[in-house]
Short mmCIF file of C-alpha atoms in Angstrom, two decimals:
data_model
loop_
_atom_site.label_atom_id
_atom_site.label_comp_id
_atom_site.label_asym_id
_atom_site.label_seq_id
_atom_site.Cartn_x
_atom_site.Cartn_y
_atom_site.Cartn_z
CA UNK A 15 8.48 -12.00 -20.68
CA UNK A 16 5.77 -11.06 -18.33
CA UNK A 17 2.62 -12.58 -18.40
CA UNK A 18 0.00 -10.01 -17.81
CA UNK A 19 -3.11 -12.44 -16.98
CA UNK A 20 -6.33 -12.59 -14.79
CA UNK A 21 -6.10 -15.89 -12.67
CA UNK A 22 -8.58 -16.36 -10.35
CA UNK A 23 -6.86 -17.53 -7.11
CA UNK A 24 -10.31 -19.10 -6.01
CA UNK A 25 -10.19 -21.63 -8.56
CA UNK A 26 -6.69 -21.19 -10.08
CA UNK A 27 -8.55 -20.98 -13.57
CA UNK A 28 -7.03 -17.82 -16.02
CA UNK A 29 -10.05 -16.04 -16.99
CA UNK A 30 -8.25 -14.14 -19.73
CA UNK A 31 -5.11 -13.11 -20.99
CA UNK A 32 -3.79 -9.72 -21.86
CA UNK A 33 -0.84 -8.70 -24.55
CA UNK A 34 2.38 -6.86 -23.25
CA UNK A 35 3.44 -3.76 -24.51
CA UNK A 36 6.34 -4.06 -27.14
CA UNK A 37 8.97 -1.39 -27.33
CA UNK A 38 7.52 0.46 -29.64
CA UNK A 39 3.79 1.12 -27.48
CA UNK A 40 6.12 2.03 -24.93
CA UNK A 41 7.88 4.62 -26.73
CA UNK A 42 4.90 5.75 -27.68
CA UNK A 43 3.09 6.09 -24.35
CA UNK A 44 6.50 7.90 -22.31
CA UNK A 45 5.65 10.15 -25.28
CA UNK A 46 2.78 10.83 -25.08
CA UNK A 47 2.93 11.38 -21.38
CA UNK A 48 5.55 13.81 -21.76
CA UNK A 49 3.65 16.16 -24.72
CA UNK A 50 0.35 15.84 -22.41
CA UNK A 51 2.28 17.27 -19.95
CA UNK A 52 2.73 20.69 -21.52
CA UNK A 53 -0.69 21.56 -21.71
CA UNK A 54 -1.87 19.57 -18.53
CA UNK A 55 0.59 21.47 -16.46
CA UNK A 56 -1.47 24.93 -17.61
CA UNK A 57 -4.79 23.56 -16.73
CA UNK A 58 -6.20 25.51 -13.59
CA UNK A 59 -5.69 23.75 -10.56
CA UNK A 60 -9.46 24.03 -10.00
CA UNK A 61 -10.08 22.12 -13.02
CA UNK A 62 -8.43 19.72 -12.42
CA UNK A 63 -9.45 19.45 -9.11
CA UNK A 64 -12.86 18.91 -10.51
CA UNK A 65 -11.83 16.31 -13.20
CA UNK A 66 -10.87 14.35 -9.92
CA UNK A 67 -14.44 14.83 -8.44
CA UNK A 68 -15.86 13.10 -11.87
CA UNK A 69 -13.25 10.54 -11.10
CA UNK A 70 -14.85 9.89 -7.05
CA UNK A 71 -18.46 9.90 -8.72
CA UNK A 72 -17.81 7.13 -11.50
CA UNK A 73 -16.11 4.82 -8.57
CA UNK A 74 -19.02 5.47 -6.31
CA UNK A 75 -21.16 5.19 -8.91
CA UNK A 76 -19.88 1.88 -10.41
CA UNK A 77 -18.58 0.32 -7.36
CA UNK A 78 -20.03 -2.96 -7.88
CA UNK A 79 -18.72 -3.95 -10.64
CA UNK A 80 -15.31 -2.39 -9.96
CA UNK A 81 -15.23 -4.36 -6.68
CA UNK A 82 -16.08 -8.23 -8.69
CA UNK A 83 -13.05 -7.51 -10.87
CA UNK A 84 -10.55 -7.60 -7.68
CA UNK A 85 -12.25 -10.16 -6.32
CA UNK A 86 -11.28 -12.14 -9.47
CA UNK A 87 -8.10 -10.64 -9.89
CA UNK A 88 -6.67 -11.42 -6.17
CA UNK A 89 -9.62 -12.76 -4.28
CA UNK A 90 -10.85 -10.10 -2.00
CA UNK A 91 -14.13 -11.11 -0.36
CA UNK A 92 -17.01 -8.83 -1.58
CA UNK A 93 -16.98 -6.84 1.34
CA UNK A 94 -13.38 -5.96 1.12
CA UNK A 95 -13.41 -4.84 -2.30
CA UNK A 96 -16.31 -2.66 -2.36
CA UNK A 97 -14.42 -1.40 0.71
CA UNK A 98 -11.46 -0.49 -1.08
CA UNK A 99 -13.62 1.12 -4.02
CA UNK A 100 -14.84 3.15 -1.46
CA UNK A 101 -11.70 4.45 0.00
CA UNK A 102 -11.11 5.41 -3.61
CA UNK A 103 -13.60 7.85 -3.21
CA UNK A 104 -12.64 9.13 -0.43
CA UNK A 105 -9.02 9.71 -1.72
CA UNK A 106 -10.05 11.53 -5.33
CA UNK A 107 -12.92 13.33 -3.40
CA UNK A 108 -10.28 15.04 -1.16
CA UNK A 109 -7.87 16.15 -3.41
CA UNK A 110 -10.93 17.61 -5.83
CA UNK A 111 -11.33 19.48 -2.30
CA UNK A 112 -8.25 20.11 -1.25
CA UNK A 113 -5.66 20.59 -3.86
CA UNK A 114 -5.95 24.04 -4.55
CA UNK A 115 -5.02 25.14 -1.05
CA UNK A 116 -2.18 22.51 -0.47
CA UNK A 117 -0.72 23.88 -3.50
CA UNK A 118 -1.47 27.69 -2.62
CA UNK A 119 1.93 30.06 -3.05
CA UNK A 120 3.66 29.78 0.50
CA UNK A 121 5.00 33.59 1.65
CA UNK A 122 8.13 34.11 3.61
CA UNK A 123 9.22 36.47 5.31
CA UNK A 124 12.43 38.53 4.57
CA UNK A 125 14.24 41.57 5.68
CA UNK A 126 13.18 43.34 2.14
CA UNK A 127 11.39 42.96 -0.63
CA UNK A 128 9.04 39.78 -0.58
CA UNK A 129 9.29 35.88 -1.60
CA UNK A 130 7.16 33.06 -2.41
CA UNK A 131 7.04 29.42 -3.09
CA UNK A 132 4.94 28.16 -5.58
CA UNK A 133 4.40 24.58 -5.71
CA UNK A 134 4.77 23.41 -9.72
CA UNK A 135 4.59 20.31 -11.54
CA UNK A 136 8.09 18.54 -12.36
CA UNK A 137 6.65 16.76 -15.62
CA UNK A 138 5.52 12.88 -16.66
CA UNK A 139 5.84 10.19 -13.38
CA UNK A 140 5.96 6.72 -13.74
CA UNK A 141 4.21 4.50 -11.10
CA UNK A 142 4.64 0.83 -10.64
CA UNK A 143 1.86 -0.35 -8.48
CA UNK A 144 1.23 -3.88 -6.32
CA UNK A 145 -1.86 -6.55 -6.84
CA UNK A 146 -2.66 -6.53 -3.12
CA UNK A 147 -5.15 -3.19 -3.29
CA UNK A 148 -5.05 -2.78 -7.24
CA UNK A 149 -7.29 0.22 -7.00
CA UNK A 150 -5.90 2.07 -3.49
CA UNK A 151 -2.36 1.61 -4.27
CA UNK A 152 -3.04 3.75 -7.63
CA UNK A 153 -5.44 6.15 -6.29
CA UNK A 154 -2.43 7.46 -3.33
CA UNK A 155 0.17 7.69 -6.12
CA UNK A 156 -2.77 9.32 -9.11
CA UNK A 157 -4.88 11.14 -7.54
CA UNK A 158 -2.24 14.26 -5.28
CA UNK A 159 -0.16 13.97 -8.42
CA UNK A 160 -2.84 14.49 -11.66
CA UNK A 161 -4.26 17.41 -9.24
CA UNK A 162 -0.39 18.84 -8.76
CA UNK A 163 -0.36 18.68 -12.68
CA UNK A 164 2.19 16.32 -13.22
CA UNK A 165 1.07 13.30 -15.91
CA UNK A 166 1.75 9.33 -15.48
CA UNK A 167 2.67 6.73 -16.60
CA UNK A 168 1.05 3.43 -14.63
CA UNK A 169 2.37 -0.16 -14.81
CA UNK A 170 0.29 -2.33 -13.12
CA UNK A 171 1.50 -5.72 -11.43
CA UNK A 172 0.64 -8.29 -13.89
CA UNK A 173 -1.97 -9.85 -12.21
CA UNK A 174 -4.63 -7.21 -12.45
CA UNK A 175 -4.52 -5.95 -15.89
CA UNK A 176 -8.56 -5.93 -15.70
CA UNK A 177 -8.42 -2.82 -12.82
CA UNK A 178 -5.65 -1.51 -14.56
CA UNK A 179 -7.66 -1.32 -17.32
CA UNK A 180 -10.78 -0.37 -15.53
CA UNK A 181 -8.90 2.78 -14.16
CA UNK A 182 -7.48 4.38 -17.28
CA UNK A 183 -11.22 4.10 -18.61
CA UNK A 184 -12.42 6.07 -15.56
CA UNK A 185 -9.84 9.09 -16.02
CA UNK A 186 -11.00 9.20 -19.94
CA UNK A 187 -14.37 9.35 -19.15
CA UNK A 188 -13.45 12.23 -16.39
CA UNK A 189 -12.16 14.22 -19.30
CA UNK A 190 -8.71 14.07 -18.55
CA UNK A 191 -6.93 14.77 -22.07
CA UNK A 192 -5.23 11.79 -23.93
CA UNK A 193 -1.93 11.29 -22.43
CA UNK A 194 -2.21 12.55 -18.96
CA UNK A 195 -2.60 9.13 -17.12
CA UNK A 196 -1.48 6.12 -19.94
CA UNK A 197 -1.99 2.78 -19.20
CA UNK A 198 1.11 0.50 -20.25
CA UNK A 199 1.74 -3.28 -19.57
CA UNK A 200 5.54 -3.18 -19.59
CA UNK A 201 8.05 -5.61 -18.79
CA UNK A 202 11.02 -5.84 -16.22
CA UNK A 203 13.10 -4.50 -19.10
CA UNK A 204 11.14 -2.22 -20.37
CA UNK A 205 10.51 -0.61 -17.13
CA UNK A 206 14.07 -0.14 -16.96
CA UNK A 207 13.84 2.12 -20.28
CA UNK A 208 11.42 4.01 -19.12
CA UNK A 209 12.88 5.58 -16.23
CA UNK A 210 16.06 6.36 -18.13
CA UNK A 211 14.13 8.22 -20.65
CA UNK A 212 14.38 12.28 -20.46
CA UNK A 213 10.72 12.43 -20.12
CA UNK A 214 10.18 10.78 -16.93
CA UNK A 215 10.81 13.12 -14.34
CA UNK A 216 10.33 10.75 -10.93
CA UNK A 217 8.85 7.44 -10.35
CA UNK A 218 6.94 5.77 -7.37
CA UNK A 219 6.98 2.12 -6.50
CA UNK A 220 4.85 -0.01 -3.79
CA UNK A 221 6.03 -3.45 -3.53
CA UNK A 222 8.44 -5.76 -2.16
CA UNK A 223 11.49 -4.42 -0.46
CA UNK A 224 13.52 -6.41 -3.44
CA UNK A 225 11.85 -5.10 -5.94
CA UNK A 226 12.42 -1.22 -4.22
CA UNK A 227 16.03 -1.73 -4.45
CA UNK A 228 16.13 -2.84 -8.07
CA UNK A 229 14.13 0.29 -9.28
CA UNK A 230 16.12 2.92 -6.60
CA UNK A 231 19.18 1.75 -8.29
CA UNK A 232 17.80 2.70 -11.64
CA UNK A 233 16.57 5.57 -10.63
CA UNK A 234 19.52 6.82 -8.68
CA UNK A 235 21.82 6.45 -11.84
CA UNK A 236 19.52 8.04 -13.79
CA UNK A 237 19.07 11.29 -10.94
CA UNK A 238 15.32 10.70 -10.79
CA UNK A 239 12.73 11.48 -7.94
CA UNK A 240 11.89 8.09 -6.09
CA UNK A 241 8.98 7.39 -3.69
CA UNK A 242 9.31 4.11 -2.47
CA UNK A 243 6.23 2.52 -0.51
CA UNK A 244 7.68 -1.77 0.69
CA UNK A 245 7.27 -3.92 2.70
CA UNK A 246 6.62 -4.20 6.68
CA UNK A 247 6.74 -6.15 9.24
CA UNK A 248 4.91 -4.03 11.85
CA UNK A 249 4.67 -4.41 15.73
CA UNK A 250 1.24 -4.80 17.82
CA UNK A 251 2.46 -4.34 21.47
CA UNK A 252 -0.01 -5.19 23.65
CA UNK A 253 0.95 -3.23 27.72
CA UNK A 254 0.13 -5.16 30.57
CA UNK A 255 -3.08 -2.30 31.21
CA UNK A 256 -4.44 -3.11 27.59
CA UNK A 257 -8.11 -3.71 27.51
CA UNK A 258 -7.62 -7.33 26.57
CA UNK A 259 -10.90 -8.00 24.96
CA UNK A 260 -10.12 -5.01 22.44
CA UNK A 261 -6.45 -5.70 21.87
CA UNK A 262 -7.42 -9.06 20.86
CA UNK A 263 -10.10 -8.33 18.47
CA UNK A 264 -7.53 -5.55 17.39
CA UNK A 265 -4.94 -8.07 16.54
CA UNK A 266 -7.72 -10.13 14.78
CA UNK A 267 -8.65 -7.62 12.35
CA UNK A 268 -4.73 -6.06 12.23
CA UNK A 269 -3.31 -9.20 11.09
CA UNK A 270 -5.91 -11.24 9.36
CA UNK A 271 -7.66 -8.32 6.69
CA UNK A 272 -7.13 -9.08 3.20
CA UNK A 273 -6.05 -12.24 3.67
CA UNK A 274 -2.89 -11.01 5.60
CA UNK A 275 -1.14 -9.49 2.26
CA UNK A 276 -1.14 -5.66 3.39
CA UNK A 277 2.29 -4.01 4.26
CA UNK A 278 0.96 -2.14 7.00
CA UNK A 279 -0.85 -5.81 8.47
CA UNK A 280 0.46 -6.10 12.34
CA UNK A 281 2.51 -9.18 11.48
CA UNK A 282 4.38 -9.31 15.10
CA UNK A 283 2.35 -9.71 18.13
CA UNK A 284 4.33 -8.43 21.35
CA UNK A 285 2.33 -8.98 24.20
CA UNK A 286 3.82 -8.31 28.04
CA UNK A 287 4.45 -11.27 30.29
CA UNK A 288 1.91 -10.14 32.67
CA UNK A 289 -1.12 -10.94 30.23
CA UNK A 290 0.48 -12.96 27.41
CA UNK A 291 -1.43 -16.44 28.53
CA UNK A 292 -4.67 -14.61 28.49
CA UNK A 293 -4.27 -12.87 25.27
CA UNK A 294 -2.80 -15.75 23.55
CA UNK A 295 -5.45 -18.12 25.07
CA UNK A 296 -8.44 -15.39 23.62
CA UNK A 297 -6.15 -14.31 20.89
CA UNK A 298 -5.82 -18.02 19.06
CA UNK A 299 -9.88 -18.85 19.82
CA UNK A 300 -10.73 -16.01 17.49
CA UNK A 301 -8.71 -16.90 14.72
CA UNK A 302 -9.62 -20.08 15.12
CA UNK A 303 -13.41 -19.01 14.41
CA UNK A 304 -12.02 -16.61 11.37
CA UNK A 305 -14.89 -18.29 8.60
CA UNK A 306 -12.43 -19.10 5.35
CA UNK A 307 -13.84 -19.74 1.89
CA UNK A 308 -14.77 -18.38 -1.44
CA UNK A 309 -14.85 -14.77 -1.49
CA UNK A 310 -18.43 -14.40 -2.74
CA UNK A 311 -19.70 -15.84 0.26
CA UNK A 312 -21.63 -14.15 3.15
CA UNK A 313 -19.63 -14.28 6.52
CA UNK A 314 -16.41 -14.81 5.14
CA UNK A 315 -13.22 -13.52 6.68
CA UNK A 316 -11.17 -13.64 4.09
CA UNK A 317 -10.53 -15.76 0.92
CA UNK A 318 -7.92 -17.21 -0.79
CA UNK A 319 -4.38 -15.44 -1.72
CA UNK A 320 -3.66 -13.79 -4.36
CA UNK A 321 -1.57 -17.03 -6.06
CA UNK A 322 -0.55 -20.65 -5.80
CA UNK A 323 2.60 -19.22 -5.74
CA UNK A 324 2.11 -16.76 -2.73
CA UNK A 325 -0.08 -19.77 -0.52
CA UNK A 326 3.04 -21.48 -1.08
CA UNK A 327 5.41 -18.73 -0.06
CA UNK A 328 3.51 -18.71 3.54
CA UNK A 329 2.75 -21.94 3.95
CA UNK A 330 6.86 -22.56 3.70
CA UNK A 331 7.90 -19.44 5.97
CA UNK A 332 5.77 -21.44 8.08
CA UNK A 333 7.34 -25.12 8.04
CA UNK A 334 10.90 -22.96 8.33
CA UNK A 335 10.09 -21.41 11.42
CA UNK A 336 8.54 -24.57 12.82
CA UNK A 337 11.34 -26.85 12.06
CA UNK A 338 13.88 -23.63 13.34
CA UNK A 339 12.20 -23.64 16.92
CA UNK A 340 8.80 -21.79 16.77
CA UNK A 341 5.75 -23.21 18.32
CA UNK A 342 2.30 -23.24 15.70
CA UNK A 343 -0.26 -22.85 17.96
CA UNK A 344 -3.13 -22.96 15.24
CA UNK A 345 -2.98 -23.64 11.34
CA UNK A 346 -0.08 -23.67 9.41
CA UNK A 347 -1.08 -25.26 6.32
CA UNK A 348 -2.98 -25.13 3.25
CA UNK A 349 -7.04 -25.37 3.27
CA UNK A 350 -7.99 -28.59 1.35
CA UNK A 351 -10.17 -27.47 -1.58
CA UNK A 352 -9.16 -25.94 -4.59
CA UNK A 353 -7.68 -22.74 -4.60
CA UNK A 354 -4.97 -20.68 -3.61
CA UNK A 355 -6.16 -21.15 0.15
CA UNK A 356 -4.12 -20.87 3.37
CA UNK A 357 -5.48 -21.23 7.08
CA UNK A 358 -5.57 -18.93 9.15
CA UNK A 359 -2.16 -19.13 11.56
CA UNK A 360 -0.49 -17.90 14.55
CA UNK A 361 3.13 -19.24 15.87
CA UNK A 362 5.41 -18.35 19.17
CA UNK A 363 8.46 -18.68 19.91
CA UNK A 364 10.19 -17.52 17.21
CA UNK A 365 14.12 -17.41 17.51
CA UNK A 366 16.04 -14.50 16.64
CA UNK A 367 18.11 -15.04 12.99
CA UNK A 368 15.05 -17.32 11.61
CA UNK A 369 13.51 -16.27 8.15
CA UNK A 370 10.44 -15.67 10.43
CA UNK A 371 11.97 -13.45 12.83
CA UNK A 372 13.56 -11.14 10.13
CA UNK A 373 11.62 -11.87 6.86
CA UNK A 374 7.87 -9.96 6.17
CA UNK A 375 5.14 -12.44 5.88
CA UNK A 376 2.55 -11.88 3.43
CA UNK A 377 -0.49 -14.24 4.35
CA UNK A 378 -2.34 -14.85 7.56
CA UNK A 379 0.01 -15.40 9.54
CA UNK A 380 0.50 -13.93 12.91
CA UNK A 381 3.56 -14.03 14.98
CA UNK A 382 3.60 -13.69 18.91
CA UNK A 383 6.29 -12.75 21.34
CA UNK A 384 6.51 -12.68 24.86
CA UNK A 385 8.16 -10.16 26.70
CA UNK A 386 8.90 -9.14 29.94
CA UNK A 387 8.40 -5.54 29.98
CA UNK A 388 7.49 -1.99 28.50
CA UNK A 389 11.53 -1.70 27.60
CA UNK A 390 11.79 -5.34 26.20
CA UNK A 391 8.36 -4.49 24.00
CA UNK A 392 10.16 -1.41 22.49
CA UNK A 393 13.62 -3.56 21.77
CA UNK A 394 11.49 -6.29 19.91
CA UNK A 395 9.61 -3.93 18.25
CA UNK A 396 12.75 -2.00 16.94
CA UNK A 397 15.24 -4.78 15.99
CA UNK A 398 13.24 -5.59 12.36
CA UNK A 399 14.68 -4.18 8.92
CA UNK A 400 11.30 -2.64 8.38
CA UNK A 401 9.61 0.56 9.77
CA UNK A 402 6.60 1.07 8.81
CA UNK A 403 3.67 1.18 10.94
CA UNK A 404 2.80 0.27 14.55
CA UNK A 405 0.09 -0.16 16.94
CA UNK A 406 0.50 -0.04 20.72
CA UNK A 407 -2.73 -0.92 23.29
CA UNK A 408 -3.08 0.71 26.44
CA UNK A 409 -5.44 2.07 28.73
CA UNK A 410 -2.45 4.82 29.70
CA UNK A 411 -2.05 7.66 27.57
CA UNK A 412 1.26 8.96 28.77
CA UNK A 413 2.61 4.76 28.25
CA UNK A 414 0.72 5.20 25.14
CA UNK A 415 3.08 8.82 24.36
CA UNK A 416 6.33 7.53 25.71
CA UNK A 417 6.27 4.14 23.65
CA UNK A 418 5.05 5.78 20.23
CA UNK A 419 7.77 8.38 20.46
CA UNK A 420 10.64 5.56 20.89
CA UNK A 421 9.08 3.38 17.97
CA UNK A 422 11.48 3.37 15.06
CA UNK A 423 8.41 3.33 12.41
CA UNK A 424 6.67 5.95 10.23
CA UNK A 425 3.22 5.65 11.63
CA UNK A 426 2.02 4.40 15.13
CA UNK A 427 -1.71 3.77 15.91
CA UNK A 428 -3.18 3.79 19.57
CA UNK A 429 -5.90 1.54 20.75
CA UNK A 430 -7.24 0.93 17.20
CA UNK A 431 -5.75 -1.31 14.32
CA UNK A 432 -3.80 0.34 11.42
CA UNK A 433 -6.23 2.66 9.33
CA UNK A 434 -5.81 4.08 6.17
CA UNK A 435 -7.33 7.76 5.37
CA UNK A 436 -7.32 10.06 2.89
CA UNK A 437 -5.94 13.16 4.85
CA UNK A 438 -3.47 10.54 7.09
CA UNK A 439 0.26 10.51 5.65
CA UNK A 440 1.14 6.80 4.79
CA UNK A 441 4.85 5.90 4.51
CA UNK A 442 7.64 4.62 6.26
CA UNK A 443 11.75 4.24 7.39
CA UNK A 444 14.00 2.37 7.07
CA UNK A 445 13.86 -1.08 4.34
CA UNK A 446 9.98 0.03 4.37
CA UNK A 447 10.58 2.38 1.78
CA UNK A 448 10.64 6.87 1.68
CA UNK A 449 8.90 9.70 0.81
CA UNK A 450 4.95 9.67 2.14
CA UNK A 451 1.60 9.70 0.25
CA UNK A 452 -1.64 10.74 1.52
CA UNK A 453 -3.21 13.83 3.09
CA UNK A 454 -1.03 17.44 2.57
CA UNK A 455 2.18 15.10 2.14
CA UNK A 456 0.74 13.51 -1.00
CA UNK A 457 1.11 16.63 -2.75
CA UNK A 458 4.49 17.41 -1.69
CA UNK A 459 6.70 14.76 -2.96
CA UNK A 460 7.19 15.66 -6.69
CA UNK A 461 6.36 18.92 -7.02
CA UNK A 462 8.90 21.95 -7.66
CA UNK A 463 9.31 24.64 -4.81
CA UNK A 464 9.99 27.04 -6.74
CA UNK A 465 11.30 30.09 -5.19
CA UNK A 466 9.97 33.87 -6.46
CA UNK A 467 11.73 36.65 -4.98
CA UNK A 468 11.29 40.47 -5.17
CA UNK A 469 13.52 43.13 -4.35
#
């Protein structure tokens, strides 16, 4: 049975407990989500569109207190979570904007006659969302999706039942009819259930890579639609032209944000031979200085992680690739105070077939590699079971072009950490997941292209 619970990871304390569904409240919300559907799907795009815009105003509006319930569900310093409130804006705000012409009827040409494709609905979703950005992760999945007029069903991770909560309350007071985004804390079992139900016409996942494959099987036998957003274990190459002193803060804020526990984070450091000492030398000073305490508090890089049992999870990734070979050139241990707490870390010399060399790291934990060229960079930054994102410093733009195109990822970022925007596509290849969410692509996952043709 899942335990749907608020723990705060600052103090390890559960500040309040929350009931799971049982069969029968899930039967009832799949249908639910399937009758709201039939009249949701008729609603003018434009409305809709400006349900969504009520939606931006009541998170900008109430951002403060949105923002203290992730810091209690998963510790996110203050400034962090009203940072991530705001990004919701952003993200309903440009789909109440946008929508209508991302879904406009597409003409094509043809020897006689005339065609169209209209984009359409394809009926109830399920999404089963992550604790690391409880509001974000829902807004890229909700927000392309309730303005497409498909409905949803959202399980939350069981840690942040409050925002999970919090959100359904946000699209009821936006006027959004009963049943077009349900709230349901299901279990393991139950999710299973769902997706095999006729209603439930696709479902999207961002998580672990293990928990990816356990839904896409489900989904696969049951022929439904599957957007998978998982983990990553991204490359920061560093070129031997890089402006150091902004490759290293880069790095900084790449790998440490939130505490380290983002998919797109730049968990592997490849820097070229030519400057490695330097960077590594400036590189470790600065996460050295990274100010680590409770998330309330002014100044603070980050805060604790989201569990005992993730610190843990690090903290032994860590030990494994120490006693395997690797060098820990800072941290590497837990912060002594209570707390799910976990210093800030950065190890070399990390041997090929270690868990560190192949597994993702969730924490703040940064691993560096030397190489000895542009080639080697792009070899290291390939041979990973992930592809998601990328960042490459240079001070050459065709380096910068040649590099980016030979990167085996779904996103590459030049000169500037990993960003997420509203009108930026966000996915990736390989065990990192398929199918993209954000900007025109968020719309255009499941949706029906339906052809209309006219002699």
């Amino acid at each position: 049975m899942i335990d749907y619970a608020v723990t705060d990871p600052a103090t390890g304390l559960v500040v309040k407990r929350y009931e799971t569904a049982t069969d029968a409240q899930v039967a009832t919300a799949v249908a639910s989500a399937g009758e709201a559907y039939r009249q949701w799907r008729l609603v003018p795009i434009a409305e809709r569109a400006a349900m969504l815009r009520k939606v931006a105003d009541r998170y900008a509006s109430d951002r403060e207190r949105l923002a203290e319930i992730i810091i209690r569900e998963m510790g996110k310093t203050t400034a962090e979570a009203l940072g991530e409130v705001d990004l919701c804006v952003s993200i309903y705000a440009f789909y109440a904007d946008n929508a209508e012409a991302f879904a406009a009827d597409k003409p094509i040409d043809v020897a006689s006659g005339s065609a169209y494709v209209r984009s359409e609905p394809i009926g109830a979703l399920l999404g089963i969302m992550p604790w690391n950005y409880p509001y974000y992760q829902v807004a890229r999945f909700a927000a392309p999706n309730l303005a497409l007029g498909n409905t949803m069903l959202l399980k939350h991770a069981p840690s942040c039942p409050e925002s999970a909560e919090a959100i359904a309350e946000i699209f009821a007071d936006a006027g959004l009819p009963e049943g077009v985004y349900v709230n349901v804390f299901a279990t393991n079992e139950q999710v299973e259930t769902i997706i095999g139900s006729p209603v439930i016409q696709g479902v999207s996942l961002t998580g672990s890579e293990r928990a990816g494959r356990a839904v896409g099987a489900i989904a696969g036998r049951e022929m439904k639609k599957l957007v998978l957003e998982l983990g990553g274990s991204d490359p920061f190459i560093v070129l031997d032209d890089a402006d150091l002193d902004a490759a290293i803060a880069g790095a900084v804020a790449g790998r440490m944000g939130n505490a380290g526990q983002a998919c797109n984070a730049s968990k592997r450091i490849i820097v070229l031979d030519a400057i490695y000492d330097r960077f590594v030398e400036g590189f470790v000073a600065q996460v050295q200085a990274l100010k680590v305490g409770e998330p309330r508090e002014g100044g603070v890089a980050f805060g604790p992680l989201s569990s005992e049992a993730a610190a843990a999870q690090v903290v032994g990734q860590v030990e494994d690739a120490v006693a395997n070979g690797a060098t820990l050139l800072t941290g590497g241990g837990r912060i002594d105070r209570p707390g799910a707490y976990v210093q800030p870390t950065v190890i070399a010399d990390i041997r090929p077939g270690t868990r560190a060399y192949s597994e993702e790291i969730f924490g703040p934990v940064a691993a560096v590699y030397r190489v000895a060229d542009q080639d080697a960079a792009i070899r290291l930054a390939n041979d990973s079971p992930y592809g998601l994102g990328s960042v490459i410093f240079t001070t050459d733009d065709v380096r910068a072009q040649a590099v980016a195109e030979q990167l085996e990822v779904g996103m590459v970022a030049i000169n500037a950490p990993s960003q997420t925007q509203a009108d930026l596509p966000f996915g990736g290849v390989k065990s990192s997941g398929m199918g993209r969410e954000l900007g025109e692509y968020g719309m255009a996952e499941f949706v029906n292209r339906k052809l209309i043709r006219r002699a």
